Short mmCIF file of C-alpha atoms and ligand atoms in Angstrom, two decimals:
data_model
loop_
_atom_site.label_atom_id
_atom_site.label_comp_id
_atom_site.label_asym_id
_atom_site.label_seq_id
_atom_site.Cartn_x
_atom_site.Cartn_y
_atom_site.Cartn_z
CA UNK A 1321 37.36 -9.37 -4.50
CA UNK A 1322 39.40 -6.12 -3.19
CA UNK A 1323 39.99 -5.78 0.52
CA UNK A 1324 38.39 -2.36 -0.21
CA UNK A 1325 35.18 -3.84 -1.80
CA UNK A 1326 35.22 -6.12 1.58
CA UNK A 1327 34.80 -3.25 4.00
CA UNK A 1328 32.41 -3.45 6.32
CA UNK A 1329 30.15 -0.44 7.14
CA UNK A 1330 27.23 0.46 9.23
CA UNK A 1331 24.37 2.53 7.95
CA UNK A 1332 21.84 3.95 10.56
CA UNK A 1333 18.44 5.29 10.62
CA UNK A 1334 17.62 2.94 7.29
CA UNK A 1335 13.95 2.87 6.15
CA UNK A 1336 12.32 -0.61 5.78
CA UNK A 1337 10.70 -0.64 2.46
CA UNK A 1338 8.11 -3.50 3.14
CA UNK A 1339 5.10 -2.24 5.24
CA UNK A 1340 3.24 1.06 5.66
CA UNK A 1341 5.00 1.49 8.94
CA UNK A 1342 8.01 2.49 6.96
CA UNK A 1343 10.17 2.03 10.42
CA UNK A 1344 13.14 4.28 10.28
CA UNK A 1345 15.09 2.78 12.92
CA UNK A 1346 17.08 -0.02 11.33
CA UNK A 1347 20.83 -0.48 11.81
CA UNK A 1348 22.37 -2.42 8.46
CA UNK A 1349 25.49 -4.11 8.65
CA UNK A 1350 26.97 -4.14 4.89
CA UNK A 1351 30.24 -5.76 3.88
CA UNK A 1352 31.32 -5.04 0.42
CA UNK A 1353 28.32 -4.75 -1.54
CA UNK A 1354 25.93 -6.74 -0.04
CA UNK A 1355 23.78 -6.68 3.22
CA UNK A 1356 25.29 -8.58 5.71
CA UNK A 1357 22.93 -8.51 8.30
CA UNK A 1358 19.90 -6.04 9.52
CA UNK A 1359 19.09 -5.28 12.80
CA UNK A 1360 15.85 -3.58 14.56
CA UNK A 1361 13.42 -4.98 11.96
CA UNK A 1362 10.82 -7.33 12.38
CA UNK A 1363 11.35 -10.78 10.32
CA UNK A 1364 9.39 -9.31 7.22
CA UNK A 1365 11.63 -6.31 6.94
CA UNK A 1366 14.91 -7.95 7.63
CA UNK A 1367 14.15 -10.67 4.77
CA UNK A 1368 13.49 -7.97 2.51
CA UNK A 1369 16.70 -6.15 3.25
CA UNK A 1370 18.79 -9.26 3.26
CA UNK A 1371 17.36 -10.32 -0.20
CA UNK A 1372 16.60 -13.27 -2.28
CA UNK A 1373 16.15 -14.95 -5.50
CA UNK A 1374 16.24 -12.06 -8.32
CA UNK A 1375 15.35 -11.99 -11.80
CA UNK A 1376 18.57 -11.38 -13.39
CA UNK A 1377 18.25 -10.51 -16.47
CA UNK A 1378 15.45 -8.91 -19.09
CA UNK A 1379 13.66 -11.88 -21.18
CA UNK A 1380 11.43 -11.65 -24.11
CA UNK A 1381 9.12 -14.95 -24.28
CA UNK A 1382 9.76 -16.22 -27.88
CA UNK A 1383 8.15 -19.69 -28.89
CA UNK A 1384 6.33 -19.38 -25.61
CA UNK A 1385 9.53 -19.52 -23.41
CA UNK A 1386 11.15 -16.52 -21.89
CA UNK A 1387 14.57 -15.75 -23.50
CA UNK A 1388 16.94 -13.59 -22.34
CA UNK A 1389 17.56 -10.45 -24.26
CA UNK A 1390 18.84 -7.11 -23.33
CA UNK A 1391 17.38 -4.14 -21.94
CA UNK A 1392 17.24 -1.93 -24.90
CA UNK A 1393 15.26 -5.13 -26.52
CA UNK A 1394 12.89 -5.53 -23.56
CA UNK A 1395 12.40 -1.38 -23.69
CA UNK A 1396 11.70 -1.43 -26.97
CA UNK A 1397 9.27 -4.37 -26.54
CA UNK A 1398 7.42 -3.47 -23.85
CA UNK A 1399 6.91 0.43 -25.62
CA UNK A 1400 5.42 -1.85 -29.14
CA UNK A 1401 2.63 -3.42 -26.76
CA UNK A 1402 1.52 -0.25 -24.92
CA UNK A 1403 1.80 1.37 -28.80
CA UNK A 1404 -0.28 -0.95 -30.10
CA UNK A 1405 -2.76 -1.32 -27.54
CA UNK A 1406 -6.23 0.64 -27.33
CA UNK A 1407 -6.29 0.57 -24.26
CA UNK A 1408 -3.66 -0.71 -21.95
CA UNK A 1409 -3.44 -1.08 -18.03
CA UNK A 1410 -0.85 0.08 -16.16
CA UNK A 1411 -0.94 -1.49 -12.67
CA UNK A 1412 0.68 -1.88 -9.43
CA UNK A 1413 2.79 0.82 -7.93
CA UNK A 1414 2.02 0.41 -4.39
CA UNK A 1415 5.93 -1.17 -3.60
CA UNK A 1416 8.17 1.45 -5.44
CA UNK A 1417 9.10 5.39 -5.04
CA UNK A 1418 7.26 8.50 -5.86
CA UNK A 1419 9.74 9.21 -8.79
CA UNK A 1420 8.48 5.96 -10.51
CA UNK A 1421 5.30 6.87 -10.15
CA UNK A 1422 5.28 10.02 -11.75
CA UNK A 1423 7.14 8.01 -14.58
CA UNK A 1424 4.46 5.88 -14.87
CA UNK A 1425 1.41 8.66 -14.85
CA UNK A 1426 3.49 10.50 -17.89
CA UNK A 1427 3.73 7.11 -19.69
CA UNK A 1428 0.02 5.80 -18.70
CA UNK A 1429 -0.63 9.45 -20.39
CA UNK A 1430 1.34 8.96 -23.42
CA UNK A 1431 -0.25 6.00 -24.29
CA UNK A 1432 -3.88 6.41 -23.51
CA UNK A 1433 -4.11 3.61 -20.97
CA UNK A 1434 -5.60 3.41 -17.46
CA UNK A 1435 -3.39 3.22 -14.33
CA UNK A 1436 -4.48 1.72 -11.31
CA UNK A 1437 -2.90 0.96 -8.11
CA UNK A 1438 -2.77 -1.95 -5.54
CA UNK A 1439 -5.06 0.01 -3.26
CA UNK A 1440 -7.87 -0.89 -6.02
CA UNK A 1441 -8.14 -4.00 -3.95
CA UNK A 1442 -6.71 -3.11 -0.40
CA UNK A 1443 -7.70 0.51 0.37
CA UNK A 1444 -9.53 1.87 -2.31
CA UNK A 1445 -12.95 1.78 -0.34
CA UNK A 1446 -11.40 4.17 2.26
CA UNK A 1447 -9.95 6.92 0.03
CA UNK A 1448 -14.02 6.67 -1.16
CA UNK A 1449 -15.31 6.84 2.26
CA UNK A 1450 -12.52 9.58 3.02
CA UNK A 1451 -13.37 11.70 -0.01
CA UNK A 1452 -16.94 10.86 1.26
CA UNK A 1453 -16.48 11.71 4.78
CA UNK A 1454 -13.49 13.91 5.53
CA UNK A 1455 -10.49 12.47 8.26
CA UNK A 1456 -10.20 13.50 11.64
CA UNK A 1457 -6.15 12.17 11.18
CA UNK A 1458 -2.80 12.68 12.86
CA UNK A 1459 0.55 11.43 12.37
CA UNK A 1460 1.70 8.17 14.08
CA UNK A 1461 4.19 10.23 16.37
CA UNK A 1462 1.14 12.53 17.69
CA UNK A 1463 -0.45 8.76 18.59
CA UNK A 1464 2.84 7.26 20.29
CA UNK A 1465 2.69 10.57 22.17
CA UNK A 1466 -0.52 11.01 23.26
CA UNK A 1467 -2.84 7.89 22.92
CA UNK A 1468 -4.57 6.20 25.99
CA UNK A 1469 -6.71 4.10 23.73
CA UNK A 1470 -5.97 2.28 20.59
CA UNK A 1471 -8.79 0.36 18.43
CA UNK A 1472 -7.61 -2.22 15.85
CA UNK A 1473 -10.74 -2.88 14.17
CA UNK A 1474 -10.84 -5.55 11.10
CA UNK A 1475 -6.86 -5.29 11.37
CA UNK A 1476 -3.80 -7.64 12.42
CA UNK A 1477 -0.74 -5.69 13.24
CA UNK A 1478 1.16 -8.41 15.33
CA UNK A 1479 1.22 -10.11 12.32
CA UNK A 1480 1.10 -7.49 9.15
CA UNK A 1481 2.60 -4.66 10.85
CA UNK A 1482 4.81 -6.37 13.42
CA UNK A 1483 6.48 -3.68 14.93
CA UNK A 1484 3.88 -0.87 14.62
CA UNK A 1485 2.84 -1.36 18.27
CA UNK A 1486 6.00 -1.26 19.49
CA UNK A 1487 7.29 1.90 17.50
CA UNK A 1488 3.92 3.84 17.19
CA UNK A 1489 1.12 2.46 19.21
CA UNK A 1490 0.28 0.18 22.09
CA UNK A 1491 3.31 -1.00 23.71
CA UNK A 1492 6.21 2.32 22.69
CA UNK A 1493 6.46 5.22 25.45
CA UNK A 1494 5.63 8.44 24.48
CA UNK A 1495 6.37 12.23 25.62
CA UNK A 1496 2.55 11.66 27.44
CA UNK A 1497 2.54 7.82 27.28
CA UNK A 1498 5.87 7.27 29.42
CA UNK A 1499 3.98 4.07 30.97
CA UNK A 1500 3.69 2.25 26.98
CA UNK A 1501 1.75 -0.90 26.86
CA UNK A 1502 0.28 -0.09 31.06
CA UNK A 1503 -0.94 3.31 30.70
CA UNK A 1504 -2.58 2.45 27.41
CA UNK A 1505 -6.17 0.65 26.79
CA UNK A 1506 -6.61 -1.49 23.35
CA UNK A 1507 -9.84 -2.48 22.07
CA UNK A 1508 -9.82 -4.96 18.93
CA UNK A 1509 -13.10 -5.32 16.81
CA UNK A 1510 -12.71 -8.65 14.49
CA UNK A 1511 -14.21 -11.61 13.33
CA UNK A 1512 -11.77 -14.14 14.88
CA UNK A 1513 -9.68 -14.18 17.71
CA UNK A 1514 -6.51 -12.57 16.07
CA UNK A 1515 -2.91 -12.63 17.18
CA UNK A 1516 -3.18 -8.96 17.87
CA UNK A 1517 -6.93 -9.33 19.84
CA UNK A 1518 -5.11 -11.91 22.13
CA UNK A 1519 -3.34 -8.72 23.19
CA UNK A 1520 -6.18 -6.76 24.12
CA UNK A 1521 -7.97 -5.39 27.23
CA UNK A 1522 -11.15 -5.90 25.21
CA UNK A 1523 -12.09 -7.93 22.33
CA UNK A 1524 -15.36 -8.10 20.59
CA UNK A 1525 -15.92 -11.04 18.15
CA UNK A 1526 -18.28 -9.51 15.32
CA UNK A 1527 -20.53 -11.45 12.95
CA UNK A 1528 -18.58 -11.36 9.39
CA UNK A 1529 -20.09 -8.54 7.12
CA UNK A 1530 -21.58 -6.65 10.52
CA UNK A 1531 -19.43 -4.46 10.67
CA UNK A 1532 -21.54 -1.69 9.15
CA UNK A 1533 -24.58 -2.38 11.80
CA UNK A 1534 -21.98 -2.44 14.67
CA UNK A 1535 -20.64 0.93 13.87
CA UNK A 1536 -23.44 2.14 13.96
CA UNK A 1537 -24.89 0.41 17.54
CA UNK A 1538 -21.80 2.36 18.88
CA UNK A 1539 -22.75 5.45 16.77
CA UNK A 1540 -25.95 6.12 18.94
CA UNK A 1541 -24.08 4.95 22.15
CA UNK A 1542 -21.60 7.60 21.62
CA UNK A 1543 -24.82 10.18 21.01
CA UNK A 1544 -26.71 9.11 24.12
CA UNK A 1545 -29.35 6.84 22.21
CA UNK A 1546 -28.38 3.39 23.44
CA UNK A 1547 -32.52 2.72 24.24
CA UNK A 1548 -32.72 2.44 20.45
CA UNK A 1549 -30.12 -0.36 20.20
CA UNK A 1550 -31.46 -3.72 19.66
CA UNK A 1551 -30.30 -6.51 22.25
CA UNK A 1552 -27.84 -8.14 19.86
CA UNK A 1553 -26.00 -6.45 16.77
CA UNK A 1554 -23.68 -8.13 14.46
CA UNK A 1555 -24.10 -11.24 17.31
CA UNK A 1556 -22.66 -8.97 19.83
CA UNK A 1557 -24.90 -8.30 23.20
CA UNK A 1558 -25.84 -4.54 23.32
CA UNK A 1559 -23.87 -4.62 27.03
CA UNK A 1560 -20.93 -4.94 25.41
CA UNK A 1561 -21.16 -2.33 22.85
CA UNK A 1562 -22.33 -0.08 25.31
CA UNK A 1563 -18.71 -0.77 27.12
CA UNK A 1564 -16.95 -0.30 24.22
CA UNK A 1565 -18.29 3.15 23.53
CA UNK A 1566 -18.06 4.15 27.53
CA UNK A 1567 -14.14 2.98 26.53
CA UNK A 1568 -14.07 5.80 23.54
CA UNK A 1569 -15.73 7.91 25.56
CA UNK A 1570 -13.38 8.02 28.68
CA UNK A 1571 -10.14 8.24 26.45
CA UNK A 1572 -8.32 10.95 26.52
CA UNK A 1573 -6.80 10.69 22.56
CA UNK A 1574 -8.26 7.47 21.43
CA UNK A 1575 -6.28 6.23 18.10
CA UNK A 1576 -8.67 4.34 15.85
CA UNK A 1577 -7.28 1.83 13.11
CA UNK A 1578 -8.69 -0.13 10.40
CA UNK A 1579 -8.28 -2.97 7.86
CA UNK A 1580 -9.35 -4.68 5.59
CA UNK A 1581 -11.71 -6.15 7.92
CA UNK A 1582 -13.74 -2.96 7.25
CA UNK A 1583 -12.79 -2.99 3.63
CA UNK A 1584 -13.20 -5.80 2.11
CA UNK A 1585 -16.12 -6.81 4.17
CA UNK A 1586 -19.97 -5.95 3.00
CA UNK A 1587 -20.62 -2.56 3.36
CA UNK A 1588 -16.69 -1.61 1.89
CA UNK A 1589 -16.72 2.49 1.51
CA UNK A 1590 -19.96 3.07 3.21
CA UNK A 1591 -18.31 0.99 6.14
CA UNK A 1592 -15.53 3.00 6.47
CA UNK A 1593 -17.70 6.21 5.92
CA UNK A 1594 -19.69 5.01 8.75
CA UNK A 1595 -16.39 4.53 10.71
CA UNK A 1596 -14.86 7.98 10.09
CA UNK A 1597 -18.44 9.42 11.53
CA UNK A 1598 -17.93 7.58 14.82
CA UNK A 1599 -14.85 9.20 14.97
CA UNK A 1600 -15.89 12.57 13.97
CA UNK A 1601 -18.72 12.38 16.64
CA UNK A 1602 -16.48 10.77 19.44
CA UNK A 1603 -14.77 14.48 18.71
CA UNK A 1604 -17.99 15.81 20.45
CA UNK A 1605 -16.50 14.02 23.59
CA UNK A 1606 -12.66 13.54 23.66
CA UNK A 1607 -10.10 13.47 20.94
CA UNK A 1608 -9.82 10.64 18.61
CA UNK A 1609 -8.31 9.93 15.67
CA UNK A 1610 -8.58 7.16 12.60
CA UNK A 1611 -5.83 5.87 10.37
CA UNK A 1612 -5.94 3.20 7.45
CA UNK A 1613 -3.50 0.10 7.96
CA UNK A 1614 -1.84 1.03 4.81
CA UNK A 1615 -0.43 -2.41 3.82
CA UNK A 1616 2.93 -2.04 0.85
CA UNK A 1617 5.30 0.66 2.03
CA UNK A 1618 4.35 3.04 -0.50
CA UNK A 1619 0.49 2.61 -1.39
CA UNK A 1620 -0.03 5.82 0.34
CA UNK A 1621 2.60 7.48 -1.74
CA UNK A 1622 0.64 6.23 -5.69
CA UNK A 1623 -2.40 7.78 -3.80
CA UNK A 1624 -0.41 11.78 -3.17
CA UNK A 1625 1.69 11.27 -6.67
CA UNK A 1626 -1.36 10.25 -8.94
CA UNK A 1627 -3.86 12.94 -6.82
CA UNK A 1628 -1.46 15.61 -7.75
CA UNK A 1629 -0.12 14.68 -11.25
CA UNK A 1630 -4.47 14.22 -12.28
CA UNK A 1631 -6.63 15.04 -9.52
CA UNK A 1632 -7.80 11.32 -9.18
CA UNK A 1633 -5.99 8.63 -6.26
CA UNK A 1634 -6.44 5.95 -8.55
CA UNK A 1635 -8.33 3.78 -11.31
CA UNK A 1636 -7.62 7.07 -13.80
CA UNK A 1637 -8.07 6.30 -17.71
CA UNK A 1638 -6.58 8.57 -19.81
CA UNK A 1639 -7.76 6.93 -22.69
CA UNK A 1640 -10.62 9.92 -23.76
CA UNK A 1641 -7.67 12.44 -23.69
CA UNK A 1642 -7.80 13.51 -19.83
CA UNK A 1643 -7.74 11.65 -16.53
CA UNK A 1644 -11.48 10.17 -15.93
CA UNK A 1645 -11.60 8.42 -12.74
CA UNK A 1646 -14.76 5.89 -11.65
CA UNK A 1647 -14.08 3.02 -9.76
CA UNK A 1648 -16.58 0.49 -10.67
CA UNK A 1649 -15.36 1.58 -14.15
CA UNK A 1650 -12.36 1.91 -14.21
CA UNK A 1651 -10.67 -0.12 -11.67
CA UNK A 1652 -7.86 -2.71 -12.67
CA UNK A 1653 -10.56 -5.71 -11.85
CA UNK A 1654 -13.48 -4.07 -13.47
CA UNK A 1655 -11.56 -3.48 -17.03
CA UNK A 1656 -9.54 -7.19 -16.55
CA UNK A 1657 -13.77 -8.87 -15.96
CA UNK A 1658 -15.16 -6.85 -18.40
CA UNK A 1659 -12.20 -7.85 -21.18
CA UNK A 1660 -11.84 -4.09 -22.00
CA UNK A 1661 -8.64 -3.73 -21.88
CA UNK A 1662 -5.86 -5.41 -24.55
CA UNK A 1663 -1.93 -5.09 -22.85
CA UNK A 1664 -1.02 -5.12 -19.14
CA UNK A 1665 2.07 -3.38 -17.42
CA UNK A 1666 2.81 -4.63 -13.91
CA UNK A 1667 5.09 -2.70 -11.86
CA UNK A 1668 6.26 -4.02 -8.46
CA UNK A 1669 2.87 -5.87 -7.63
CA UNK A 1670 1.94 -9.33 -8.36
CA UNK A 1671 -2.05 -9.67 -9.85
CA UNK A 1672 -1.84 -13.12 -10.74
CA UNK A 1673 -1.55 -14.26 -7.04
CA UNK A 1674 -4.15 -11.13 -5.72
CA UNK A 1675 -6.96 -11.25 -8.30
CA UNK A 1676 -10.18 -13.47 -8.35
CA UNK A 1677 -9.58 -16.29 -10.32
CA UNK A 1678 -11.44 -15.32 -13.39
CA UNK A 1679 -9.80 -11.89 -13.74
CA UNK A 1680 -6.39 -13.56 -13.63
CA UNK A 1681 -7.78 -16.10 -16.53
CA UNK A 1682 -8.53 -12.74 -18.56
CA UNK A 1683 -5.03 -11.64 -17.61
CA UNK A 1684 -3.53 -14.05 -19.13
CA UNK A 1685 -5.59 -13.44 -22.72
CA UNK A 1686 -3.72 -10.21 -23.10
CA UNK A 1687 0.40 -9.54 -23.16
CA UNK A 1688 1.70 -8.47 -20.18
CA UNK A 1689 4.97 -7.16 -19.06
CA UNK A 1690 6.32 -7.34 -15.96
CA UNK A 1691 8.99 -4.95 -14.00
CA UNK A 1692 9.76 -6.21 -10.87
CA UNK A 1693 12.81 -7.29 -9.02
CA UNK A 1694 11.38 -10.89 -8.42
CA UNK A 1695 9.98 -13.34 -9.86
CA UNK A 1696 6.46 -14.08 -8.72
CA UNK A 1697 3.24 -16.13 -10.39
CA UNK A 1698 2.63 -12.79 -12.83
CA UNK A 1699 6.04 -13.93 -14.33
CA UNK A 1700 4.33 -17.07 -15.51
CA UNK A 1701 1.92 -14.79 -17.78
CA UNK A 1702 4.39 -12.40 -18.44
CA UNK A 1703 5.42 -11.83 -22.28
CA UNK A 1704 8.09 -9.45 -21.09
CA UNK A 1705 10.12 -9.45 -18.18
CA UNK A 1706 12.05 -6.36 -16.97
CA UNK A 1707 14.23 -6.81 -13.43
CA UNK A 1708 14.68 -3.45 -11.39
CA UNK A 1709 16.48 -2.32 -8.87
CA UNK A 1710 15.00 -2.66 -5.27
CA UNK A 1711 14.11 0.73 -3.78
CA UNK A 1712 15.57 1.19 0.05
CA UNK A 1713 18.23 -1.07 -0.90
CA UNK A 1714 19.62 -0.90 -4.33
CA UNK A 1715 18.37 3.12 -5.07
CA UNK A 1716 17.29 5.91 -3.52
CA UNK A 1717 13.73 7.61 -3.64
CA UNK A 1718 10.51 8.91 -1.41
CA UNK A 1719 7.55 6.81 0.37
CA UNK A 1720 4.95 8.01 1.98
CA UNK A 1721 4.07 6.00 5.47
CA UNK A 1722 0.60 5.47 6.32
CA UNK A 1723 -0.16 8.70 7.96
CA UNK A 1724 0.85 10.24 5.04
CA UNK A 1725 4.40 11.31 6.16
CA UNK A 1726 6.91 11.78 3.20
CA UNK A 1727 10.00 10.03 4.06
CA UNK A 1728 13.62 9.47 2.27
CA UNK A 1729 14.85 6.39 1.53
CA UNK A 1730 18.68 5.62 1.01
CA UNK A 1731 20.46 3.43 -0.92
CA UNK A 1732 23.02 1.20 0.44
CA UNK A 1733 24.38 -1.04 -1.55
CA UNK A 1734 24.74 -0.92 -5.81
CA UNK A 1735 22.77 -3.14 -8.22
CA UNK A 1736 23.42 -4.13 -12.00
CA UNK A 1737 19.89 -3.68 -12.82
CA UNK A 1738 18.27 0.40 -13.15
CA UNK A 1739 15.82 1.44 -10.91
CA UNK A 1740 12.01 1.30 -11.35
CA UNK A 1741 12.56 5.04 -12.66
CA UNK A 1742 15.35 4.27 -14.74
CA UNK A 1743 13.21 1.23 -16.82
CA UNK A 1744 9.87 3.83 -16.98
CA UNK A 1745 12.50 6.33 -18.81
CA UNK A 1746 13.66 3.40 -21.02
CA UNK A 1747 10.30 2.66 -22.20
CA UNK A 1748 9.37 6.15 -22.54
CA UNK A 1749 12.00 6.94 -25.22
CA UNK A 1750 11.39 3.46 -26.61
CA UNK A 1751 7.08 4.85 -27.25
CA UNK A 1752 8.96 8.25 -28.49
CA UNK A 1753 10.90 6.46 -31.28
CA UNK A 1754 8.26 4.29 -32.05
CA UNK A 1755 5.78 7.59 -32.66
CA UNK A 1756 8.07 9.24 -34.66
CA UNK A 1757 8.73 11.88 -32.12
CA UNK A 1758 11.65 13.39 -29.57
CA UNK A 1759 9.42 16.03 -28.65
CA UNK A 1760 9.72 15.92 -24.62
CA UNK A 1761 6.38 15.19 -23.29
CA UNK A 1762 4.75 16.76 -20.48
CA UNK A 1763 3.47 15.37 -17.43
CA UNK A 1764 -0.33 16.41 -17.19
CA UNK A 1765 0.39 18.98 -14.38
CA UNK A 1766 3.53 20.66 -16.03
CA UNK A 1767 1.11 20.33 -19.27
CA UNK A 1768 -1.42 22.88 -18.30
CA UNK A 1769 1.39 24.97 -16.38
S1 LIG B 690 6.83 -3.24 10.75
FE1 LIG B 690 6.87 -3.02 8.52
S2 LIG B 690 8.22 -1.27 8.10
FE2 LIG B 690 8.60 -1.94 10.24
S3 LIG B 690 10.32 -3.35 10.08
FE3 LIG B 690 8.44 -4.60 9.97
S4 LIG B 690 7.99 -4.78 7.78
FE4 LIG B 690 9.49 -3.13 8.02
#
């Protein structure tokens, strides 16, 4: 290796490309053309930076063992099994940039399939409940500068978002906050006693699936009809709920966020819907605010790029000619239980370790390729493997953090493999020959330009 190639460098302001909190703060120490060593992120975001175990090259599983081919063969592949399919899924997205997301709309287009995101079983209920409900929002600087009060409810940041207290919410100074962590109040709402509600001025331990009647104890608190509230709700004494809303109440900006707690629990969409009216009515008092926990650094972003490119966030099938969008329908899960679909794509997510057990069993009835730059369980399935670039790292490209901030993230260090974009492009051209055509195809908005 060249002295030159050796050089050490320092890149600031870096983007961590793991969690929603997309922290822009990290100092990386590079020598030659790897990542020496990464400082200001928590232990999730430096491991990611610092790398590990890649795929290295494209395989092809021949005989039922992958081989390694090249990456014209695993384009060309890969384009034969969306061809051929009636009606393939294309899933994931949630961990790689806008650009590869519009790539993957135009292709999901081209070949009649359905794409679906990550959020399908994260945060799809609260893009329901939003569209439902409407979101009193702001951006995580307006809460670091102006929250006294900040409600975790159903969520762990000290352990999925490590540093978003300390860069956004509960324990970071702002312009109105100068005292952090002592001039702030946090509530947590959960069903156990989480790292993050050890933390707390006030916890309240819910009964698992109240959330829904909880909400809405505090609901008639908040409007001054706390007679009407029985003695217990969701195993919580009415006293306490009746503190918690007093505790809304008094805030001057109260910052309210949510998990998948809320979510996933029984209730899903019309639980968050019946959060985002607590919120809206604690407006009647003070101001508050309400934020999703976004969880992969760009699930927000699949959400913006898919809404504009069709009009739908998610679960879109394109296979009647236009976007049709009904989860329940046309979600990744409901298609994989229901058998209705005959090829999976995989982009940067990892199913067969997320999905119920029985849709991963139906996974692995139909071919699926995988693009990823790890190898994970959905490798196992996988009939062809395509290694990509990491975004952040190895390539350039845009997130969106979980208040819905557009960022830009940098690349520091060079990679043999193409970015997420770069494979979507491959395949394109590979369905193009296949069909018999060069014609350039349109992506749907530039279509109806
Ligand atoms: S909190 Fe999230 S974005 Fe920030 S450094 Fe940790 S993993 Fe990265």
């Amino acid at each position: 290796m060249s002295g030159q190639e050796m050089k050490t460098r320092v890149e600031e302001d870096v983007l961590c490309s793991f969690c929603g909190c997309l922290c822009d703060d990290l100092v990386v120490e590079i020598e030659g053309n790897k990542v020496k060593n990464v400082r200001h992120a928590c232990r999730l975001g430096a491991s990611k930076l610092m790398g590990h175990e890649r795929i290295r090259t494209p395989m092809i599983r021949k005989n039922g063992k992958l081989e390694e081919v090249s990456y014209q063969e695993a384009y060309d592949r890969a384009a034969q099994i969306l061809v051929n399919a009636k009606r393939p899924l294309l899933y994931g997205w949630a961990s790689t940039v806008c650009e590869a997301q519009k790539k993957g709309i135009l292709l999901t287009e081209m070949v009649g399939g359905i794409l679906d995101s990550t959020a399908t079983v994260c945060h799809g209920p609260s893009i329901l409940g939003i569209e439902e409900r409407g979101l009193s929002g702001a951006t995580l600087g307006q809460i670091k500068n102006r929250a006294d009060l900040i409600v975790f409810w159903g969520c762990n940041p000290a352990e999925a978002h490590p540093k978003h207290g300390l860069r956004y919410s509960t324990n970071v100074c702002g312009f109105f906050t100068p005292e952090g962590r002592k001039g702030r109040k946090v509530l947590v709402v959960d069903v156990r006693q989480t790292r993050t509600a050890k933390n707390a001025d006030k916890f309240i331990m819910i009964a698992t699936g109240s959330d829904f009647e909880v909400l809405s104890a505090l609901r008639m608190f908040v409007a001054g009809k706390g007679e009407f509230v029985p003695e217990k709700v969701g195993g919580v004494p009415k006293e306490e709920l009746f503190e918690a809303a007093d505790m809304m109440k008094a805030a001057k900006f109260g910052a309210f966020f949510f998990g998948l707690g809320i979510t996933h629990s029984r209730g899903r969409s019309k639980n968050v819907g019946n959060a985002l009216a607590l919120i809206a009515e604690l407006n009647a008092h003070t101001k508050f605010v309400v934020m999703p926990m976004r969880g992969h650094y760009n699930v927000a972003g699949i959400g913006q790029v898919a809404a504009w490119e069709t009009g739908f966030p998610m679960s879109i099938d394109f296979s009647r000619g236009t976007a049709y969008f009904n989860p329940g329908e046309t979600a990744a899960c409901d298609v994989l239980s229901r058998e209705d679909t005959d090829a999976v794509m995989v982009v940067a997510s990892d199913p067969a370790s997320n999905f119920p057990r029985g849709i991963v069993e139906n996974l692995a009835k139909v071919p699926v390729i995988q693009i990823d730059p790890y190898e994970n369980p959905t490798t196992l399935l996988a009939e062809v493997v395509i290694p990509s670039a990491i975004a952040g790292v190895e390539c350039e490209g845009t997130a969106y953090r979980m208040d819905g901030l557009a960022l830009r993230m940098k690349k520091l260090v060079n990679s043999p493999h193409p970015s997420d974009e770069g494979v979507l492009n491959g395949i394109i051209e590979s369905v193009k020959k296949l069909r018999g055509t060069e014609a350039e195809a349109k992506a749907p908005n530039e279509a109806s330009a």
